Short mmCIF file of C-alpha atoms and ligand atoms in Angstrom, two decimals:
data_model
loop_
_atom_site.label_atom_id
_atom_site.label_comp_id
_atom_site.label_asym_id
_atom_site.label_seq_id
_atom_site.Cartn_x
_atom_site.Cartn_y
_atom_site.Cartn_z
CA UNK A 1 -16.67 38.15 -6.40
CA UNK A 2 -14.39 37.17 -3.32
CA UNK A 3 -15.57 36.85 0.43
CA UNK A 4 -15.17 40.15 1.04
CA UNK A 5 -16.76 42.10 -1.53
CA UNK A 6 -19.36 39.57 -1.11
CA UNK A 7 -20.03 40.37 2.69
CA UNK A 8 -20.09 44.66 1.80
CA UNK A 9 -22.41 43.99 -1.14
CA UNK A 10 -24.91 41.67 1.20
CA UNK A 11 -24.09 44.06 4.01
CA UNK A 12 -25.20 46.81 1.37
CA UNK A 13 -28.19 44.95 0.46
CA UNK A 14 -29.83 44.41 3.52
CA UNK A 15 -29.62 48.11 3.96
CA UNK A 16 -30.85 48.77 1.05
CA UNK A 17 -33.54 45.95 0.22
CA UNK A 18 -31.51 45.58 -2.74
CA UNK A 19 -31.87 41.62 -3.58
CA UNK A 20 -29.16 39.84 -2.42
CA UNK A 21 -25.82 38.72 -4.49
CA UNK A 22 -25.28 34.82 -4.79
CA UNK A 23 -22.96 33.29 -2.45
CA UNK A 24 -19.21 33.52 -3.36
CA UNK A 25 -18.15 29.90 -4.26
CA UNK A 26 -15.17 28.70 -2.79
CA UNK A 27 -12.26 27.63 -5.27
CA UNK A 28 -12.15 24.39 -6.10
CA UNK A 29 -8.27 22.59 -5.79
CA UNK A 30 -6.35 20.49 -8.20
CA UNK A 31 -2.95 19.28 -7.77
CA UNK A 32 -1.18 17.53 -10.28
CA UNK A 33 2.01 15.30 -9.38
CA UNK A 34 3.96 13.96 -12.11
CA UNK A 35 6.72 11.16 -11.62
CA UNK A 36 10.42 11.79 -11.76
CA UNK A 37 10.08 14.78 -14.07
CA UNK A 38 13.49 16.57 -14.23
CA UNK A 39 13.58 19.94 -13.62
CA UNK A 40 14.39 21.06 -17.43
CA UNK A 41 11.86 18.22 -19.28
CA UNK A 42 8.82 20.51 -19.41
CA UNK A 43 9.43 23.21 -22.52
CA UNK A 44 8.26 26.08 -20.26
CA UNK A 45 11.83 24.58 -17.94
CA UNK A 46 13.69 25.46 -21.25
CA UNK A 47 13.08 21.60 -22.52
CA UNK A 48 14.23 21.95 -26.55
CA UNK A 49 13.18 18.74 -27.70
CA UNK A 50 9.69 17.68 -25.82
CA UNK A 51 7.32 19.93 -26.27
CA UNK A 52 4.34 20.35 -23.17
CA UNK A 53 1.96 22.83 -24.45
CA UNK A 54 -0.67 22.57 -21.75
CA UNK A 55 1.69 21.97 -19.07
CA UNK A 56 3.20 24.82 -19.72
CA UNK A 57 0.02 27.00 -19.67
CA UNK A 58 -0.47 26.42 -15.98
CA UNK A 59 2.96 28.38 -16.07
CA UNK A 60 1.35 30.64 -18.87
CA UNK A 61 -2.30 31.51 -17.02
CA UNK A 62 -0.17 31.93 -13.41
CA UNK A 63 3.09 32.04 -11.88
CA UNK A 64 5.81 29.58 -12.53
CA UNK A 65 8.44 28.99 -9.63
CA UNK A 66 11.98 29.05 -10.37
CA UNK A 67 13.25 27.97 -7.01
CA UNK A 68 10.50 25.49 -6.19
CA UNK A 69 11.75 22.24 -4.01
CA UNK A 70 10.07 19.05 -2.90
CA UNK A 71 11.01 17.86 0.98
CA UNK A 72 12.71 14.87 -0.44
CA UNK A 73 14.29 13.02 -3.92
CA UNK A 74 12.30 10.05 -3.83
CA UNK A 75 9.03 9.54 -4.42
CA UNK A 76 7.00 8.44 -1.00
CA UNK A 77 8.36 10.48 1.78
CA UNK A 78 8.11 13.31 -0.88
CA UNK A 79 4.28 12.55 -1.05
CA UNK A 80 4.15 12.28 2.81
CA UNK A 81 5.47 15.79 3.39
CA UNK A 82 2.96 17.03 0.29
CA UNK A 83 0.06 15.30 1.78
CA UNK A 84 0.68 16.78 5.43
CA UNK A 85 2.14 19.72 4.65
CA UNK A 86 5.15 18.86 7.48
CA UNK A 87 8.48 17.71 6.69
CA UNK A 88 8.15 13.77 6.90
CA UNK A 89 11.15 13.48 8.90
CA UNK A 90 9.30 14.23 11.88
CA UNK A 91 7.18 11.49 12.12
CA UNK A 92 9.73 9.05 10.51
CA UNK A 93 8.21 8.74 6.91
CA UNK A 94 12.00 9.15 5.84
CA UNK A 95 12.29 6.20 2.83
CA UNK A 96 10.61 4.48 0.43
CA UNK A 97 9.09 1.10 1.47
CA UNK A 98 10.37 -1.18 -1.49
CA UNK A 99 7.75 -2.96 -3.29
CA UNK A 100 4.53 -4.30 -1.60
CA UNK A 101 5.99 -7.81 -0.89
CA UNK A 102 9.06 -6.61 0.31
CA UNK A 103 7.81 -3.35 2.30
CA UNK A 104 7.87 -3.05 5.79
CA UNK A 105 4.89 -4.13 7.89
CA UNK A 106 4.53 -0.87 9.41
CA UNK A 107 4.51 0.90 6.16
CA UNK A 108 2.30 3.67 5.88
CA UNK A 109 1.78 7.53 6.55
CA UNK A 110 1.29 7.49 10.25
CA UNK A 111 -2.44 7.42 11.50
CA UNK A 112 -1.51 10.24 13.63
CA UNK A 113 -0.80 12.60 10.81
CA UNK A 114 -3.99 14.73 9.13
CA UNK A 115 -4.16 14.42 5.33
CA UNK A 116 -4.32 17.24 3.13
CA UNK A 117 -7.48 15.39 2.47
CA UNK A 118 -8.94 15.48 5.42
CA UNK A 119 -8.45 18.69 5.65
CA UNK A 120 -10.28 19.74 2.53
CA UNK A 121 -13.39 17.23 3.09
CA UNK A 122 -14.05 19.07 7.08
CA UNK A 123 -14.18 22.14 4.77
CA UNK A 124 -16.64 20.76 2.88
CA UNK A 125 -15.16 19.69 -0.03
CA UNK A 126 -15.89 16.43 -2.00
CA UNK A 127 -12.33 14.50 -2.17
CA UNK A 128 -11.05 12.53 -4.83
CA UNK A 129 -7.30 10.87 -5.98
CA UNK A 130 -6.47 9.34 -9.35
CA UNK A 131 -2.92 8.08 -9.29
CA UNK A 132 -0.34 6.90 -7.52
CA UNK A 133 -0.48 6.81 -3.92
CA UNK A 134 3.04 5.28 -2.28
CA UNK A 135 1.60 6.06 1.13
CA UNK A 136 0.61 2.47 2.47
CA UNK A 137 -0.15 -0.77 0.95
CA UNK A 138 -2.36 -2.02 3.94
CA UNK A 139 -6.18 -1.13 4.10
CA UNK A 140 -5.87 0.91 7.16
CA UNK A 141 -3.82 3.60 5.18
CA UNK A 142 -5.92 3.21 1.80
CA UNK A 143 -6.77 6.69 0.20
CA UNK A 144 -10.45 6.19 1.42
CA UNK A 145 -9.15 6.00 4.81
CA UNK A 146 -7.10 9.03 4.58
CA UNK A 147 -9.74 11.70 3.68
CA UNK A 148 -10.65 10.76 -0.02
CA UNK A 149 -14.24 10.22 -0.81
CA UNK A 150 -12.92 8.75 -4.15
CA UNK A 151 -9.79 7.13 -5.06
CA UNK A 152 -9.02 5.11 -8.83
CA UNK A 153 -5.20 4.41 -8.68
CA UNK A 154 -2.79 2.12 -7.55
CA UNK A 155 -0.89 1.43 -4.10
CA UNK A 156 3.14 1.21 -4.98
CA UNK A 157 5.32 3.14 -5.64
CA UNK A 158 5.21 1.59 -10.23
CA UNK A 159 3.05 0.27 -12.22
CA UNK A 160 3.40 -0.95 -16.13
CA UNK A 161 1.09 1.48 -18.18
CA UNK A 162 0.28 -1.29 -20.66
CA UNK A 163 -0.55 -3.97 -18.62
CA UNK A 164 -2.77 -3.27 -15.68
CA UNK A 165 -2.69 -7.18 -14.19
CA UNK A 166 1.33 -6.63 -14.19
CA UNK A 167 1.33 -6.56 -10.53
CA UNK A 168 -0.56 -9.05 -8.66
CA UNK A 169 0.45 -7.74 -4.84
CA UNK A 170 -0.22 -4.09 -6.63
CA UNK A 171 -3.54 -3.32 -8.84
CA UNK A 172 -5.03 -1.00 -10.44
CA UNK A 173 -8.13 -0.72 -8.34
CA UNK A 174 -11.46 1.62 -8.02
CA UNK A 175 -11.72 2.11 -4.09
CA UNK A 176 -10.88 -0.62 -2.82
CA UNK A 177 -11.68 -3.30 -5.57
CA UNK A 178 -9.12 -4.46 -8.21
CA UNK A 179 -10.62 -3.40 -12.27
CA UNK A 180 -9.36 -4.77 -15.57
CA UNK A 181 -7.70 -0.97 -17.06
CA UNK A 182 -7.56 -1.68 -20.85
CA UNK A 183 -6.39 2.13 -21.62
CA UNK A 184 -3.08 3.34 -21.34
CA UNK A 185 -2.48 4.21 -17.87
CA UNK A 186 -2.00 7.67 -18.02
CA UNK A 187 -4.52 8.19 -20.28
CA UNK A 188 -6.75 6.34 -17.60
CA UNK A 189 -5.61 8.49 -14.85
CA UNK A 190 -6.55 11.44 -16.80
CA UNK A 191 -10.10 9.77 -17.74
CA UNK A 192 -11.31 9.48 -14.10
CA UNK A 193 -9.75 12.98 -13.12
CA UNK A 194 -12.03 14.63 -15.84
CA UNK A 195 -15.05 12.27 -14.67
CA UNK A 196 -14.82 13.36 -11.05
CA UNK A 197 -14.67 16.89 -11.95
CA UNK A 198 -17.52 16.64 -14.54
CA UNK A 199 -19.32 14.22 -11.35
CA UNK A 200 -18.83 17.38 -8.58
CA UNK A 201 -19.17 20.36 -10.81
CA UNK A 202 -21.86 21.42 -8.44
CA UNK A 203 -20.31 21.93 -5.49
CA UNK A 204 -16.30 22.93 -4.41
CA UNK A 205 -13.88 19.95 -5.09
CA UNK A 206 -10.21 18.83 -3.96
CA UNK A 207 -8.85 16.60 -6.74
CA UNK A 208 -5.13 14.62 -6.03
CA UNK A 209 -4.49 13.95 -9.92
CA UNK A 210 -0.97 11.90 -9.35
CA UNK A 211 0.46 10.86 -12.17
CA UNK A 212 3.05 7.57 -12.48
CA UNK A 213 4.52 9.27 -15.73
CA UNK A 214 7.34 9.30 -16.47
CA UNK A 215 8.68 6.85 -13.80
CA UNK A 216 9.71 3.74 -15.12
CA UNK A 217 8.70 1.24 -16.61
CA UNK A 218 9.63 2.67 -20.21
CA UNK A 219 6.30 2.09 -21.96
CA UNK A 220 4.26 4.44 -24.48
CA UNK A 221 1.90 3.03 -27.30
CA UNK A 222 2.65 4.30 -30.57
CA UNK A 223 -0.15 6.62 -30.43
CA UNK A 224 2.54 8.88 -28.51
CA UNK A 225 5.85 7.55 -29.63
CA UNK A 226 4.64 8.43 -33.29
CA UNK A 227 4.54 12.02 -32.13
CA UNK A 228 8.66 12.09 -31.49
CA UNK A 229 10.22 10.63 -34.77
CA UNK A 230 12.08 13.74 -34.24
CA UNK A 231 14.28 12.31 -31.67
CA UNK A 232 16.87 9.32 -32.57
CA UNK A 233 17.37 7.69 -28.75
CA UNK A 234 15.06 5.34 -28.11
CA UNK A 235 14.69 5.90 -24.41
CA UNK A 236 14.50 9.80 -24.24
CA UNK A 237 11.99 9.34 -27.22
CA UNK A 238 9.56 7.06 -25.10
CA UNK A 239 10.05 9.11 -22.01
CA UNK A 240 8.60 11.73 -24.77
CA UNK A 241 5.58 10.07 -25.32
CA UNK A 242 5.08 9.46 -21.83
CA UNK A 243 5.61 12.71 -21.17
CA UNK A 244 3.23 13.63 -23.74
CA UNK A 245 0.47 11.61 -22.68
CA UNK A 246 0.60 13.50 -19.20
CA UNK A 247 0.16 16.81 -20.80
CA UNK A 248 -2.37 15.71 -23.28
CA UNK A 249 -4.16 14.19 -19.86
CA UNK A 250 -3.28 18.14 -17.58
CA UNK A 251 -5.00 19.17 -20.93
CA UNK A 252 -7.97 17.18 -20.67
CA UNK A 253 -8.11 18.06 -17.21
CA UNK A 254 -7.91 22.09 -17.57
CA UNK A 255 -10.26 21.93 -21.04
CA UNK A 256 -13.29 20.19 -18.50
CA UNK A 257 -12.37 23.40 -15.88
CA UNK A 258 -13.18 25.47 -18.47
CA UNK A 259 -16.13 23.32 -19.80
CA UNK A 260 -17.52 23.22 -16.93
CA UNK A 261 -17.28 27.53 -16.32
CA UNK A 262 -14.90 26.39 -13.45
CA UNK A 263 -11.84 27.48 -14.69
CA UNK A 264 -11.33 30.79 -13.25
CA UNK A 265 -12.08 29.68 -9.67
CA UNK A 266 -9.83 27.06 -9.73
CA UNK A 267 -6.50 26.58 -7.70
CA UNK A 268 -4.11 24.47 -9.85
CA UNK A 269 -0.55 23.03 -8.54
CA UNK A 270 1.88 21.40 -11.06
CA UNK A 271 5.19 19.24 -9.44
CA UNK A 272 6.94 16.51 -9.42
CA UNK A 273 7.83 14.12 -6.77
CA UNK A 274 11.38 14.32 -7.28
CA UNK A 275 13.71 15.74 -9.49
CA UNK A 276 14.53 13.42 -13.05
CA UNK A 277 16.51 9.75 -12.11
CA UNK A 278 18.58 10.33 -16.07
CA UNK A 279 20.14 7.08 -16.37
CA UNK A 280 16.92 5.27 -15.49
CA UNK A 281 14.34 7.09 -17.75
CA UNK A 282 17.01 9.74 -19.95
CA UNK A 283 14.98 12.58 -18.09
CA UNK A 284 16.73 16.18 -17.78
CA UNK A 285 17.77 18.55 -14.83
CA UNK A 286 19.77 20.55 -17.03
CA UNK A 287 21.34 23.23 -15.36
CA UNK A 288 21.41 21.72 -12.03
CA UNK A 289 23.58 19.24 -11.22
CA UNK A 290 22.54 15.30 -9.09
CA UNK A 291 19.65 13.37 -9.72
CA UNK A 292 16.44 11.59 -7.67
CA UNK A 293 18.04 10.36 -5.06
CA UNK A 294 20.05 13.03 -4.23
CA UNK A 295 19.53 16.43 -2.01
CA UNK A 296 21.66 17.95 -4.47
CA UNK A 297 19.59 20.22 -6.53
CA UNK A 298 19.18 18.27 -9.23
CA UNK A 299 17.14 16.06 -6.81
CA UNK A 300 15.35 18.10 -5.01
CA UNK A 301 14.42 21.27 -6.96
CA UNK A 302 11.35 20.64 -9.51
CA UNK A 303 9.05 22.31 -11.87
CA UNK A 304 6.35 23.98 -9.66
CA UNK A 305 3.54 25.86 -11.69
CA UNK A 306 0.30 27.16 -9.97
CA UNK A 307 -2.36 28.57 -11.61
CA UNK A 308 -5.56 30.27 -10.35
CA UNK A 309 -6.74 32.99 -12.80
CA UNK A 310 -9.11 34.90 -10.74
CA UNK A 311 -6.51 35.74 -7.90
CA UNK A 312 -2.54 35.26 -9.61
CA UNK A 313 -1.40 37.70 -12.32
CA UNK A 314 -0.58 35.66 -15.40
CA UNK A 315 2.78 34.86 -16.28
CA UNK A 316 4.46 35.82 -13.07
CA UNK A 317 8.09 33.86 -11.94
CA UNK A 318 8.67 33.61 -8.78
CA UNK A 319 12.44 32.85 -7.39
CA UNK A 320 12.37 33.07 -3.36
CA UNK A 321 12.66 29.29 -2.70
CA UNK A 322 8.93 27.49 -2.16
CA UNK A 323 8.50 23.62 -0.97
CA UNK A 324 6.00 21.15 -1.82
CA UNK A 325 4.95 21.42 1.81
CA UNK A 326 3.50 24.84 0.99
CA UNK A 327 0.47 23.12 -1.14
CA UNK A 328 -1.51 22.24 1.70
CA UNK A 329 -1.67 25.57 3.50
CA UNK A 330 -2.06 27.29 0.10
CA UNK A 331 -4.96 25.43 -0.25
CA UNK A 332 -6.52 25.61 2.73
CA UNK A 333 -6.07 28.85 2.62
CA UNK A 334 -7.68 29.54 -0.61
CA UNK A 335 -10.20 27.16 0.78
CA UNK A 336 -11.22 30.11 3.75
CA UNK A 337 -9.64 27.56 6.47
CA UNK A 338 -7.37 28.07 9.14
CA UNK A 339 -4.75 25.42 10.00
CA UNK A 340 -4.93 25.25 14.09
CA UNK A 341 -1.81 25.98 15.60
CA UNK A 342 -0.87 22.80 17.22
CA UNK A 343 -0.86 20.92 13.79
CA UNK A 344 2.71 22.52 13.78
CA UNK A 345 3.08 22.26 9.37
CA UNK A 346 6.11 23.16 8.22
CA UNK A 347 4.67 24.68 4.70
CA UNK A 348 3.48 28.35 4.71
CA UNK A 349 0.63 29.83 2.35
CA UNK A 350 2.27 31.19 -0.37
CA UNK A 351 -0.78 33.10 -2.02
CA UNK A 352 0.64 36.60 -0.14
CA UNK A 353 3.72 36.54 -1.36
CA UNK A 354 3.30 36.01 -4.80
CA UNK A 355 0.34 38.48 -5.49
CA UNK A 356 2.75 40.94 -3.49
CA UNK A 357 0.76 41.31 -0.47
CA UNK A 358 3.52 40.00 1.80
CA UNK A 359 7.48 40.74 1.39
CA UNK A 360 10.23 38.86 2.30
CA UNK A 361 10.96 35.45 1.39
CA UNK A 362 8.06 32.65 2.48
CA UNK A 363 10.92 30.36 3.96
CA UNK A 364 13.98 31.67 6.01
CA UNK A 365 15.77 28.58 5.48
CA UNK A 366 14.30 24.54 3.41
CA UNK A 367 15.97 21.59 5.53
CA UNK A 368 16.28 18.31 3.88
CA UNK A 369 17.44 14.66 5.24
CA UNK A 370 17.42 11.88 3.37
CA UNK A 371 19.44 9.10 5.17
CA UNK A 372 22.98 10.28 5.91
CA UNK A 373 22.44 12.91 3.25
CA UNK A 374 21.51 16.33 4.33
CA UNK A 375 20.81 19.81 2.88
CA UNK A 376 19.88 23.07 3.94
CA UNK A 377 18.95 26.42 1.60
CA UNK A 378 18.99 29.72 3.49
CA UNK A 379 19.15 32.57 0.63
CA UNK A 380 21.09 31.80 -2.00
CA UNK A 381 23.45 29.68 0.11
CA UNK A 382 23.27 25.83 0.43
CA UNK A 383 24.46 23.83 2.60
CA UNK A 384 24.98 19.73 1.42
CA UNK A 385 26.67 16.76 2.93
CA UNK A 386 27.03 13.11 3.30
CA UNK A 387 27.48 11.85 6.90
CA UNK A 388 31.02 12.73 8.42
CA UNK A 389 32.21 13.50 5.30
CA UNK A 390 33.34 17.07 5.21
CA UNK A 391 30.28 19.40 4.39
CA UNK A 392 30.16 21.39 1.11
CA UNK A 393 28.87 25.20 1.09
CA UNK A 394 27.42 26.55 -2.54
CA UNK A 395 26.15 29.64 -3.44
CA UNK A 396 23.34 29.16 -5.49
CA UNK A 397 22.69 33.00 -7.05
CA UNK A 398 26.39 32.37 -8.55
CA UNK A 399 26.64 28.66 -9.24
CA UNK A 400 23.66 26.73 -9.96
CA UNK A 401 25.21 23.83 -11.03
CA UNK A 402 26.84 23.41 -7.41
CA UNK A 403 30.25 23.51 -9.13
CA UNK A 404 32.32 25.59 -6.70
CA UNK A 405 32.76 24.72 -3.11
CA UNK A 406 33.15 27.12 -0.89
CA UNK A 407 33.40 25.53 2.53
CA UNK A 408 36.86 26.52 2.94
CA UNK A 409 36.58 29.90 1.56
CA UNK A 410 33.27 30.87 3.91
CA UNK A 411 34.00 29.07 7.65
CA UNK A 412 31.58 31.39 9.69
CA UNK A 413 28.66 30.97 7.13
CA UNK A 414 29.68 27.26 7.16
CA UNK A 415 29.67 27.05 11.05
CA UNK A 416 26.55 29.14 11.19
CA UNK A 417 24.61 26.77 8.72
CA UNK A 418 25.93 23.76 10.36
CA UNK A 419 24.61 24.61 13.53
CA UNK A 420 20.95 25.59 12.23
CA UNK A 421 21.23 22.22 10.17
CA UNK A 422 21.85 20.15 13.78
CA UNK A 423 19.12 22.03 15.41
CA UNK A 424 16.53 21.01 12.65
CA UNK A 425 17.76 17.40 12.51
CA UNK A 426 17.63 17.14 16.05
CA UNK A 427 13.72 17.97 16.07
CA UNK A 428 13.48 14.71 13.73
CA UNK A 429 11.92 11.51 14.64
CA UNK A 430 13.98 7.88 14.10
CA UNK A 431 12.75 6.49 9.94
CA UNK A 432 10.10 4.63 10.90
CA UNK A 433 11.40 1.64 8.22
CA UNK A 434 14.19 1.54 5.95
CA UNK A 435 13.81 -0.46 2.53
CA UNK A 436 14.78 -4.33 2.20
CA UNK A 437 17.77 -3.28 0.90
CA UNK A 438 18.64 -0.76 3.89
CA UNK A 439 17.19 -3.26 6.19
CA UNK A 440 19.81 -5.85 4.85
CA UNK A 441 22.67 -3.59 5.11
CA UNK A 442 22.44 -2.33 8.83
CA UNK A 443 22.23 -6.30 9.53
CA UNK A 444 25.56 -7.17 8.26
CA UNK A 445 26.81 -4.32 9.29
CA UNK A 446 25.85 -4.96 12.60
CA UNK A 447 26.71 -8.59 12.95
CA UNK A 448 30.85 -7.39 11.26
CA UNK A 449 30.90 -4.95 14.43
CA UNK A 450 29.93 -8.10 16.46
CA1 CA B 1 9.27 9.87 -8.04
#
């Protein structure tokens, strides 16, 4: 029973003297991030050699998006604009901060942002993160800080799945105090998800499940790797049986929903972070053409599955062009809040348009900087570029593989497009840090101008 029908049958009742119905209970929220996942590695993305059977029944049980995009292609700004529902560039959470030893001091999703976290807990929910959380090393912007009641995880941005005292400067740790994981670490990550659901079956829950897999490091036990004798290279075989651990663990993870009787009134997200890095871990964005690290769309656009059985039709695709940013509102949504108008997010609720209650496209245009890279999607058109080199134009519908340029060919749409793209970058905020890397470069360049 929803709100409504809720409110006309008590509103019935007390006419009546009929007794009254049981409160409605409000859904509960999961969302899943996996780890440099290419856009074609899941087999509901067309994948023909890895097989993701519970993955792919998010997709199955609710609506997979064809045109779904994360704000960024690398991993912690992406997570920035997903946790805040507001594209990161505005409050400078533009790059990655290197590894904890080498991060900038100031690292961290502002203080002045309000997690998605947050968010849930005023609404009542318990709050918990198992994962990966690339969002600040330093205690002030630890999960438990930022809204999470309970957080099992790590801090960076990797972490070796075999050995869990790899890292020294970046543990695996249970709030805020470093354990001794002996499981594989995806399998861990799945253990605690399915222990804080079975933990807060009782009441409405917000779960961050944020998988490393399949980032690199390259390392699956033979457990997994035993399952893909099938394929002959080594590397896109253990990226496999990573692969396959993370869908055995969104398995574990939907079979406690339904254990538990929660399924049905349960809001599930599926992403990843960024779209697949294929030279580093021999992931696929098959047809789309860049990788992580690029706003082409091979970088940007993801798989994106949501499920929630009691309000999506099964098996629906959905092709206007969505953004990670769009979780947050969705859930809040979902969640019977209202985001106040001054928190100015950039993500829409996207529950109306895909039941078919709204028309139109959620998004008129998706902006995207990334350094001196840029991007913007407005229909089927994109617009992509590198600095002062000369901008290229694509038309997506056509040429999904961004094969044909068509700058010259189109110079009003390119001047129109151009001129929306400086208006949006000109609402962005100065990176707040730049890696040691970056750091290092702007240096020399700055002392050869000298
Ligand atoms: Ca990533």
């Amino acid at each position: 029973m929803n709100r409504r029908d809720f409110l006309r049958s008590a509103a019935a009742a007390a006419l009546t003297g009929a007794p009254l119905p049981a409160a409605p209970r409000r859904p509960n929220v999961v969302i899943i991030v996996a780890d440099d996942l290419g856009y074609a590695d899941l087999g509901v993305q067309g994948a023909a050699d890895i097989a993701t059977p519970h993955t792919d029944s998010i997709a199955r049980n609710g609506v997979r998006f064809t045109n779904g995009y994360v704000s960024c292609p690398v991993c912690s700004p992406t997570r920035a604009g997903l946790m805040t529902g507001r594209y990161q560039q505005r409050f400078g959470h533009e790059f990655n901060p290197g590894p904890a030893a080498q991060a900038a001091a100031n690292f961290g999703l502002p203080l002045t942002e309000t997690t998605f976290a947050e968010r849930m807990k005023k609404l009542g929910y318990a709050t918990g993160m198992s994962g990966k959380w690339h969002l600040g090393y330093r205690s002030e912007y630890h999960p438990q800080k930022r809204g999470f009641d309970e957080y099992f995880g790590f801090l960076g941005g990797a972490h070796s799945y075999l050995n869990a005292r790899a890292d020294a400067a970046n543990p695996i740790a249970r709030g805020f105090e470093p354990v001794d994981e002996k499981e594989y670490l995806t399998d861990a990550l799945a253990r605690e998800a399915v222990a804080f659901i079975a933990r807060h079956r009782g009441q409405p829950f917000f779960l961050y499940l944020a998988f490393n897999a399949v980032h690199t490091p390259m390392e699956a036990p033979p457990k997994y790797l035993d399952r893909w004798k099938s394929i002959a290279d080594p590397r896109r075989r253990t990226l496999a049986a990573m692969l396959s651990a993370m869908d055995d663990g969104v398995g574990a993870v939907l079979a406690k929903l339904r254990e538990t009787g929660l399924e049905d009134n349960t809001l599930i997200v599926f992403v990843s972070d960024n779209g697949g890095p294929t030279p580093a871990n021999a992931s696929r964005n098959d047809p789309l053409r860049g990788f992580k690290g690029q706003v082409l769309e091979g970088g940007i656009r993801v798989p994106f599955l949501m499920q929630w059985k009691g309000r999506v039709p099964a098996g629906t695709v959905y092709h206007q062009p969505v953004i990670a940013l769009d979780i947050l509102p969705t859930a809040v949504a979902a969640a019977g809040g209202s985001i106040p108008p001054d928190a100015r997010l950039d993500g829409v609720n996207l529950l109306p348009f895909i039941t078919g209650k709204a028309s139109g496209a959620p998004h008129e245009r998706l902006h995207w900087r990334f350094g001196e890279q840029y991007a913007l999607r407005a229909g089927g058109w994109k617009l992509t570029g590198l600095g002062a080199a000369p901008p290229q134009l694509y038309h997506l519908d056509q040429d999904i593989g961004e094969a044909k340029d068509l700058a010259a060919a189109e110079p009003a749409r390119l001047k129109e497009l151009l001129a929306l793209h400086r208006d949006w970058n000109s609402q962005l905020a100065e990176p707040l840090w730049r890696t040691q890397r970056q750091r290092a470069q702007t240096k020399a360049g700055k002392k050869r101008r000298k």
